[in-house]
């Protein structure tokens, strides 16, 4: 299994997006189930908090960094929401991620 989470920021509007990818080669007979992808929008205020937290990290672009920022935001994904049942998935509401800081340790809410 291979998982990773990344955060991207729009320089124009200050908003961002969290992407979580998961690849699992467990043989089910259906190769389309090997790759899974989730994403969440981050509003500019929460993205500003992510930028402030990134300054505390000694290696912001190193996914192997073990700092509390990477442990809290990079090695976990925001809570997953079930797809809407009343509309097609593509037309459903865009999921949003919030950032919380508990005891100095960041995490997704």
Short mmCIF file of N, CA, C and O in Angstrom, two decimals:
data_model
loop_
_atom_site.label_atom_id
_atom_site.label_comp_id
_atom_site.label_asym_id
_atom_site.label_seq_id
_atom_site.Cartn_x
_atom_site.Cartn_y
_atom_site.Cartn_z
N UNK A 1 0.84 -1.17 0.00
CA UNK A 1 0.00 0.00 0.00
C UNK A 1 0.89 1.24 0.00
O UNK A 1 1.94 1.27 0.62
N UNK A 2 0.46 2.25 -0.72
CA UNK A 2 1.19 3.52 -0.79
C UNK A 2 0.18 4.65 -0.60
O UNK A 2 -0.77 4.76 -1.37
N UNK A 3 0.35 5.45 0.43
CA UNK A 3 -0.54 6.58 0.71
C UNK A 3 0.28 7.85 0.81
O UNK A 3 1.40 7.82 1.30
N UNK A 4 -0.30 8.93 0.36
CA UNK A 4 0.30 10.22 0.66
C UNK A 4 -0.77 11.31 0.64
O UNK A 4 -1.81 11.19 0.01
N UNK A 5 -0.49 12.35 1.40
CA UNK A 5 -1.35 13.51 1.50
C UNK A 5 -0.51 14.73 1.17
O UNK A 5 0.63 14.83 1.63
N UNK A 6 -1.07 15.64 0.36
CA UNK A 6 -0.34 16.87 0.07
C UNK A 6 -1.30 18.05 0.12
O UNK A 6 -2.49 17.90 -0.09
N UNK A 7 -0.73 19.21 0.41
CA UNK A 7 -1.48 20.45 0.52
C UNK A 7 -0.94 21.41 -0.54
O UNK A 7 0.27 21.60 -0.64
N UNK A 8 -1.85 22.00 -1.29
CA UNK A 8 -1.47 22.96 -2.33
C UNK A 8 -2.18 24.28 -2.07
O UNK A 8 -3.32 24.30 -1.61
N UNK A 9 -1.52 25.38 -2.39
CA UNK A 9 -2.09 26.71 -2.13
C UNK A 9 -2.11 27.53 -3.42
O UNK A 9 -1.14 27.56 -4.16
N UNK A 10 -3.21 28.25 -3.63
CA UNK A 10 -3.35 29.16 -4.75
C UNK A 10 -2.76 30.51 -4.35
O UNK A 10 -3.22 31.12 -3.37
N UNK A 11 -1.78 30.96 -5.07
CA UNK A 11 -1.14 32.25 -4.75
C UNK A 11 -2.07 33.42 -5.02
O UNK A 11 -1.93 34.48 -4.42
N UNK A 12 -3.02 33.27 -5.93
CA UNK A 12 -3.91 34.38 -6.28
C UNK A 12 -4.97 34.63 -5.21
O UNK A 12 -5.19 35.77 -4.81
N UNK A 13 -5.65 33.58 -4.75
CA UNK A 13 -6.78 33.79 -3.82
C UNK A 13 -6.47 33.39 -2.39
O UNK A 13 -7.22 33.71 -1.48
N UNK A 14 -5.37 32.67 -2.16
CA UNK A 14 -5.00 32.27 -0.81
C UNK A 14 -5.68 31.00 -0.31
O UNK A 14 -5.36 30.51 0.76
N UNK A 15 -6.62 30.47 -1.08
CA UNK A 15 -7.29 29.21 -0.71
C UNK A 15 -6.37 28.05 -1.05
O UNK A 15 -5.32 28.22 -1.67
N UNK A 16 -6.77 26.86 -0.63
CA UNK A 16 -5.95 25.70 -0.91
C UNK A 16 -6.76 24.45 -1.10
O UNK A 16 -8.00 24.47 -1.08
N UNK A 17 -6.05 23.36 -1.27
CA UNK A 17 -6.68 22.06 -1.44
C UNK A 17 -5.79 21.02 -0.77
O UNK A 17 -4.57 21.13 -0.76
N UNK A 18 -6.43 20.03 -0.14
CA UNK A 18 -5.73 18.87 0.41
C UNK A 18 -6.06 17.71 -0.51
O UNK A 18 -7.24 17.48 -0.83
N UNK A 19 -5.05 17.00 -0.95
CA UNK A 19 -5.26 15.81 -1.77
C UNK A 19 -4.72 14.60 -1.03
O UNK A 19 -3.62 14.66 -0.48
N UNK A 20 -5.49 13.53 -1.03
CA UNK A 20 -5.03 12.28 -0.42
C UNK A 20 -5.14 11.18 -1.46
O UNK A 20 -6.22 10.96 -2.02
N UNK A 21 -4.02 10.54 -1.74
CA UNK A 21 -3.97 9.45 -2.70
C UNK A 21 -3.65 8.15 -1.97
O UNK A 21 -2.84 8.14 -1.05
N UNK A 22 -4.27 7.08 -2.39
CA UNK A 22 -3.99 5.77 -1.81
C UNK A 22 -3.92 4.76 -2.94
O UNK A 22 -4.79 4.72 -3.82
N UNK A 23 -2.87 3.95 -2.94
CA UNK A 23 -2.69 2.90 -3.95
C UNK A 23 -2.50 1.59 -3.21
O UNK A 23 -1.61 1.47 -2.37
N UNK A 24 -3.34 0.63 -3.49
CA UNK A 24 -3.27 -0.67 -2.84
C UNK A 24 -3.37 -1.75 -3.90
O UNK A 24 -4.39 -1.87 -4.57
N UNK A 25 -2.31 -2.51 -4.08
CA UNK A 25 -2.27 -3.54 -5.13
C UNK A 25 -2.86 -4.87 -4.69
O UNK A 25 -2.61 -5.89 -5.32
N UNK A 26 -3.63 -4.87 -3.62
CA UNK A 26 -4.25 -6.11 -3.19
C UNK A 26 -5.16 -6.60 -4.30
O UNK A 26 -6.00 -5.87 -4.82
N UNK A 27 -5.00 -7.81 -4.73
CA UNK A 27 -5.69 -8.34 -5.90
C UNK A 27 -7.15 -8.64 -5.59
O UNK A 27 -7.47 -9.53 -4.82
N UNK A 28 -8.02 -7.84 -6.20
CA UNK A 28 -9.46 -8.06 -6.06
C UNK A 28 -10.08 -8.48 -7.39
O UNK A 28 -11.27 -8.77 -7.45
N UNK A 29 -9.27 -8.46 -8.45
CA UNK A 29 -9.79 -8.74 -9.78
C UNK A 29 -10.23 -7.49 -10.50
O UNK A 29 -10.47 -7.49 -11.69
N UNK A 30 -10.33 -6.39 -9.77
CA UNK A 30 -10.75 -5.11 -10.35
C UNK A 30 -9.62 -4.11 -10.14
O UNK A 30 -9.48 -3.53 -9.07
N UNK A 31 -8.81 -3.89 -11.17
CA UNK A 31 -7.65 -3.01 -11.04
C UNK A 31 -8.05 -1.56 -10.83
O UNK A 31 -7.25 -0.77 -10.35
N UNK A 32 -9.27 -1.17 -11.16
CA UNK A 32 -9.69 0.21 -10.96
C UNK A 32 -9.78 0.55 -9.47
O UNK A 32 -9.77 1.72 -9.10
N UNK A 33 -9.89 -0.45 -8.61
CA UNK A 33 -9.98 -0.18 -7.17
C UNK A 33 -8.60 0.02 -6.54
O UNK A 33 -8.50 0.30 -5.35
N UNK A 34 -7.52 -0.13 -7.30
CA UNK A 34 -6.18 0.03 -6.75
C UNK A 34 -5.87 1.47 -6.38
O UNK A 34 -5.11 1.73 -5.46
N UNK A 35 -6.37 2.42 -7.15
CA UNK A 35 -6.07 3.82 -6.92
C UNK A 35 -7.29 4.55 -6.40
O UNK A 35 -8.35 4.53 -7.01
N UNK A 36 -7.12 5.19 -5.25
CA UNK A 36 -8.21 5.96 -4.65
C UNK A 36 -7.72 7.38 -4.43
O UNK A 36 -6.55 7.62 -4.16
N UNK A 37 -8.65 8.34 -4.53
CA UNK A 37 -8.30 9.74 -4.46
C UNK A 37 -9.42 10.51 -3.76
O UNK A 37 -10.59 10.30 -4.07
N UNK A 38 -9.05 11.35 -2.80
CA UNK A 38 -10.00 12.22 -2.12
C UNK A 38 -9.40 13.62 -2.13
O UNK A 38 -8.17 13.77 -2.10
N UNK A 39 -10.24 14.62 -2.11
CA UNK A 39 -9.75 15.99 -2.01
C UNK A 39 -10.73 16.85 -1.24
O UNK A 39 -11.91 16.55 -1.18
N UNK A 40 -10.17 17.91 -0.63
CA UNK A 40 -10.95 18.83 0.19
C UNK A 40 -10.48 20.25 -0.11
O UNK A 40 -9.28 20.49 -0.28
N UNK A 41 -11.39 21.19 -0.10
CA UNK A 41 -11.04 22.60 -0.26
C UNK A 41 -10.69 23.17 1.12
O UNK A 41 -11.26 22.78 2.13
N UNK A 42 -9.73 24.11 1.16
CA UNK A 42 -9.34 24.80 2.38
C UNK A 42 -9.57 26.29 2.15
O UNK A 42 -9.06 26.85 1.18
N UNK A 43 -10.32 26.94 3.02
CA UNK A 43 -10.58 28.36 2.83
C UNK A 43 -9.31 29.17 3.14
O UNK A 43 -8.37 28.65 3.75
N UNK A 44 -9.25 30.41 2.67
CA UNK A 44 -8.02 31.20 2.84
C UNK A 44 -7.58 31.36 4.30
O UNK A 44 -6.37 31.35 4.57
N UNK A 45 -8.50 31.50 5.24
CA UNK A 45 -8.10 31.64 6.65
C UNK A 45 -7.39 30.40 7.16
O UNK A 45 -6.34 30.48 7.81
N UNK A 46 -7.94 29.22 6.87
CA UNK A 46 -7.29 27.98 7.30
C UNK A 46 -5.99 27.75 6.54
O UNK A 46 -5.02 27.23 7.10
N UNK A 47 -5.96 28.16 5.27
CA UNK A 47 -4.72 28.00 4.50
C UNK A 47 -3.64 28.91 5.07
O UNK A 47 -2.46 28.54 5.09
N UNK A 48 -4.03 30.09 5.58
CA UNK A 48 -3.07 30.97 6.25
C UNK A 48 -2.48 30.30 7.48
O UNK A 48 -1.28 30.42 7.75
N UNK A 49 -3.31 29.57 8.22
CA UNK A 49 -2.83 28.84 9.39
C UNK A 49 -1.86 27.73 8.97
O UNK A 49 -0.83 27.53 9.60
N UNK A 50 -2.17 27.04 7.87
CA UNK A 50 -1.25 26.01 7.35
C UNK A 50 0.09 26.65 7.00
O UNK A 50 1.15 26.10 7.32
N UNK A 51 0.07 27.82 6.38
CA UNK A 51 1.32 28.51 6.02
C UNK A 51 2.11 28.88 7.27
O UNK A 51 3.33 28.75 7.31
N UNK A 52 1.42 29.35 8.32
CA UNK A 52 2.09 29.67 9.58
C UNK A 52 2.71 28.43 10.20
O UNK A 52 3.82 28.48 10.75
N UNK A 53 1.99 27.32 10.14
CA UNK A 53 2.50 26.08 10.70
C UNK A 53 3.72 25.58 9.91
O UNK A 53 4.66 25.03 10.49
N UNK A 54 3.70 25.76 8.60
CA UNK A 54 4.80 25.28 7.75
C UNK A 54 6.12 25.96 8.12
O UNK A 54 7.19 25.36 8.00
N UNK A 55 6.06 27.18 8.62
CA UNK A 55 7.27 27.90 9.03
C UNK A 55 7.94 27.19 10.21
O UNK A 55 9.17 27.23 10.35
N UNK A 56 7.17 26.48 11.02
CA UNK A 56 7.72 25.75 12.17
C UNK A 56 8.44 24.47 11.76
O UNK A 56 9.15 23.87 12.57
N UNK A 57 8.23 24.03 10.52
CA UNK A 57 8.82 22.77 10.05
C UNK A 57 10.23 23.02 9.53
O UNK A 57 10.45 23.95 8.75
N UNK A 58 11.21 22.18 9.91
CA UNK A 58 12.57 22.35 9.42
C UNK A 58 12.74 21.95 7.94
O UNK A 58 13.70 22.36 7.30
N UNK A 59 11.81 21.16 7.41
CA UNK A 59 11.92 20.68 6.02
C UNK A 59 10.52 20.56 5.41
O UNK A 59 10.00 19.46 5.23
N UNK A 60 9.87 21.69 5.07
CA UNK A 60 8.47 21.66 4.65
C UNK A 60 8.16 20.78 3.43
O UNK A 60 7.07 20.25 3.33
N UNK A 61 9.11 20.60 2.54
CA UNK A 61 8.86 19.80 1.34
C UNK A 61 9.32 18.35 1.46
O UNK A 61 9.23 17.59 0.50
N UNK A 62 9.78 17.96 2.62
CA UNK A 62 10.26 16.59 2.85
C UNK A 62 9.16 15.77 3.51
O UNK A 62 8.88 15.93 4.70
N UNK A 63 8.52 14.89 2.75
CA UNK A 63 7.42 14.09 3.31
C UNK A 63 7.89 13.13 4.40
O UNK A 63 7.09 12.64 5.18
N UNK A 64 9.20 12.88 4.46
CA UNK A 64 9.73 12.00 5.50
C UNK A 64 10.07 12.72 6.79
O UNK A 64 10.51 12.10 7.76
N UNK A 65 9.86 14.02 6.82
CA UNK A 65 10.14 14.80 8.03
C UNK A 65 9.23 14.32 9.16
O UNK A 65 8.05 14.09 8.96
N UNK A 66 9.78 14.20 10.34
CA UNK A 66 9.01 13.69 11.47
C UNK A 66 8.53 14.77 12.43
O UNK A 66 8.12 14.46 13.54
N UNK A 67 8.55 16.03 11.99
CA UNK A 67 8.13 17.10 12.89
C UNK A 67 6.63 17.00 13.17
O UNK A 67 5.90 16.30 12.49
N UNK A 68 6.17 17.77 14.18
CA UNK A 68 4.76 17.69 14.57
C UNK A 68 3.83 18.20 13.46
O UNK A 68 2.69 17.74 13.36
N UNK A 69 4.29 19.12 12.64
CA UNK A 69 3.46 19.61 11.53
C UNK A 69 3.23 18.50 10.52
O UNK A 69 2.10 18.25 10.09
N UNK A 70 4.28 17.80 10.12
CA UNK A 70 4.13 16.69 9.18
C UNK A 70 3.33 15.54 9.79
O UNK A 70 2.52 14.92 9.12
N UNK A 71 3.57 15.25 11.07
CA UNK A 71 2.80 14.17 11.71
C UNK A 71 1.32 14.52 11.77
O UNK A 71 0.46 13.68 11.57
N UNK A 72 1.01 15.79 12.02
CA UNK A 72 -0.38 16.19 12.17
C UNK A 72 -1.12 16.42 10.87
O UNK A 72 -2.29 16.07 10.74
N UNK A 73 -0.44 17.00 9.88
CA UNK A 73 -1.11 17.34 8.63
C UNK A 73 -0.69 16.49 7.45
O UNK A 73 -1.47 16.28 6.53
N UNK A 74 0.53 16.02 7.44
CA UNK A 74 1.04 15.30 6.28
C UNK A 74 0.86 13.80 6.31
O UNK A 74 0.85 13.14 5.28
N UNK A 75 0.72 13.24 7.49
CA UNK A 75 0.63 11.78 7.59
C UNK A 75 -0.79 11.32 7.90
O UNK A 75 -1.01 10.17 8.23
N UNK A 76 -1.72 12.22 7.77
CA UNK A 76 -3.14 11.88 7.97
C UNK A 76 -3.93 12.70 6.97
O UNK A 76 -3.44 13.68 6.42
N UNK A 77 -5.15 12.30 6.73
CA UNK A 77 -6.00 13.07 5.83
C UNK A 77 -7.20 13.60 6.62
O UNK A 77 -7.53 13.08 7.68
N UNK A 78 -7.85 14.62 6.09
CA UNK A 78 -9.05 15.11 6.76
C UNK A 78 -10.12 14.02 6.82
O UNK A 78 -10.06 13.04 6.06
N UNK A 79 -11.10 14.18 7.66
CA UNK A 79 -12.18 13.18 7.73
C UNK A 79 -12.87 13.04 6.37
O UNK A 79 -13.15 14.02 5.71
N UNK A 80 -13.08 11.81 5.98
CA UNK A 80 -13.74 11.56 4.69
C UNK A 80 -15.23 11.65 4.85
O UNK A 80 -15.79 11.16 5.82
N UNK A 81 -15.87 12.26 3.89
CA UNK A 81 -17.32 12.41 3.89
C UNK A 81 -17.92 11.46 2.87
O UNK A 81 -17.35 11.24 1.80
N UNK A 82 -19.07 10.92 3.19
CA UNK A 82 -19.75 10.04 2.23
C UNK A 82 -20.22 10.88 1.05
O UNK A 82 -20.60 12.04 1.21
N UNK A 83 -20.17 10.32 -0.16
CA UNK A 83 -20.67 11.07 -1.32
C UNK A 83 -22.16 11.33 -1.18
O UNK A 83 -22.88 10.55 -0.55
N UNK A 84 -22.63 12.43 -1.76
CA UNK A 84 -24.06 12.73 -1.66
C UNK A 84 -24.90 11.69 -2.38
O UNK A 84 -24.50 11.17 -3.41
N UNK A 85 -26.04 11.37 -1.82
CA UNK A 85 -26.92 10.38 -2.43
C UNK A 85 -27.98 11.02 -3.32
O UNK A 85 -28.52 10.38 -4.19
N UNK A 86 -28.28 12.30 -3.06
CA UNK A 86 -29.37 12.93 -3.80
C UNK A 86 -28.93 13.49 -5.16
O UNK A 86 -29.76 13.78 -5.99
N UNK A 87 -27.62 13.66 -5.39
CA UNK A 87 -27.13 14.18 -6.66
C UNK A 87 -25.96 13.33 -7.11
O UNK A 87 -25.31 12.67 -6.30
N UNK A 88 -25.65 13.38 -8.41
CA UNK A 88 -24.44 12.67 -8.87
C UNK A 88 -23.21 13.23 -8.16
O UNK A 88 -23.16 14.42 -7.79
N UNK A 89 -22.20 12.39 -7.95
CA UNK A 89 -21.01 12.77 -7.19
C UNK A 89 -20.39 14.06 -7.73
O UNK A 89 -20.01 14.93 -6.97
N UNK A 90 -20.30 14.19 -9.06
CA UNK A 90 -19.67 15.36 -9.67
C UNK A 90 -20.44 16.65 -9.37
O UNK A 90 -19.91 17.73 -9.45
N UNK A 91 -21.74 16.54 -9.06
CA UNK A 91 -22.55 17.71 -8.81
C UNK A 91 -22.77 17.96 -7.31
O UNK A 91 -23.44 18.91 -6.94
N UNK A 92 -22.23 17.12 -6.48
CA UNK A 92 -22.43 17.25 -5.04
C UNK A 92 -21.61 18.38 -4.46
O UNK A 92 -20.80 19.01 -5.14
N UNK A 93 -21.82 18.68 -3.19
CA UNK A 93 -21.06 19.75 -2.55
C UNK A 93 -19.57 19.41 -2.46
O UNK A 93 -19.20 18.25 -2.34
N UNK A 94 -18.75 20.43 -2.53
CA UNK A 94 -17.31 20.23 -2.44
C UNK A 94 -16.94 20.06 -0.97
O UNK A 94 -17.29 20.89 -0.14
N UNK A 95 -16.27 18.96 -0.62
CA UNK A 95 -15.89 18.77 0.79
C UNK A 95 -14.85 19.81 1.22
O UNK A 95 -14.02 20.23 0.42
N UNK A 96 -14.94 20.23 2.46
CA UNK A 96 -14.00 21.22 2.99
C UNK A 96 -13.25 20.64 4.17
O UNK A 96 -13.77 19.82 4.91
N UNK A 97 -12.00 21.08 4.31
CA UNK A 97 -11.16 20.67 5.44
C UNK A 97 -10.88 21.90 6.28
O UNK A 97 -10.68 23.00 5.77
N UNK A 98 -10.87 21.71 7.58
CA UNK A 98 -10.51 22.76 8.53
C UNK A 98 -9.25 22.30 9.26
O UNK A 98 -9.00 21.11 9.39
N UNK A 99 -8.49 23.26 9.73
CA UNK A 99 -7.27 22.98 10.48
C UNK A 99 -7.54 23.31 11.94
O UNK A 99 -8.14 24.32 12.26
N UNK A 100 -7.10 22.42 12.83
CA UNK A 100 -7.23 22.67 14.26
C UNK A 100 -5.85 22.48 14.88
O UNK A 100 -5.00 21.76 14.34
N UNK A 101 -5.62 23.17 15.97
CA UNK A 101 -4.35 23.03 16.70
C UNK A 101 -4.71 22.74 18.15
O UNK A 101 -5.35 23.55 18.81
N UNK A 102 -4.33 21.55 18.61
CA UNK A 102 -4.58 21.14 20.00
C UNK A 102 -3.25 20.95 20.70
O UNK A 102 -2.47 20.09 20.30
N UNK A 103 -3.02 21.74 21.71
CA UNK A 103 -1.76 21.61 22.45
C UNK A 103 -0.54 21.86 21.60
O UNK A 103 0.49 21.25 21.81
N UNK A 104 -0.67 22.72 20.59
CA UNK A 104 0.44 23.04 19.71
C UNK A 104 0.61 22.07 18.56
O UNK A 104 1.45 22.29 17.69
N UNK A 105 -0.17 20.98 18.53
CA UNK A 105 -0.05 19.99 17.46
C UNK A 105 -1.20 20.18 16.47
O UNK A 105 -2.37 20.15 16.86
N UNK A 106 -0.88 20.39 15.19
CA UNK A 106 -1.93 20.61 14.20
C UNK A 106 -2.59 19.30 13.76
O UNK A 106 -2.01 18.22 13.87
N UNK A 107 -3.80 19.43 13.27
CA UNK A 107 -4.53 18.28 12.73
C UNK A 107 -5.67 18.76 11.86
O UNK A 107 -5.98 19.95 11.79
N UNK A 108 -6.28 17.85 11.18
CA UNK A 108 -7.44 18.16 10.33
C UNK A 108 -8.74 18.00 11.11
O UNK A 108 -8.85 17.11 11.92
N UNK A 109 -9.68 18.85 10.81
CA UNK A 109 -11.00 18.78 11.44
C UNK A 109 -12.07 18.70 10.38
O UNK A 109 -11.88 19.05 9.26
#
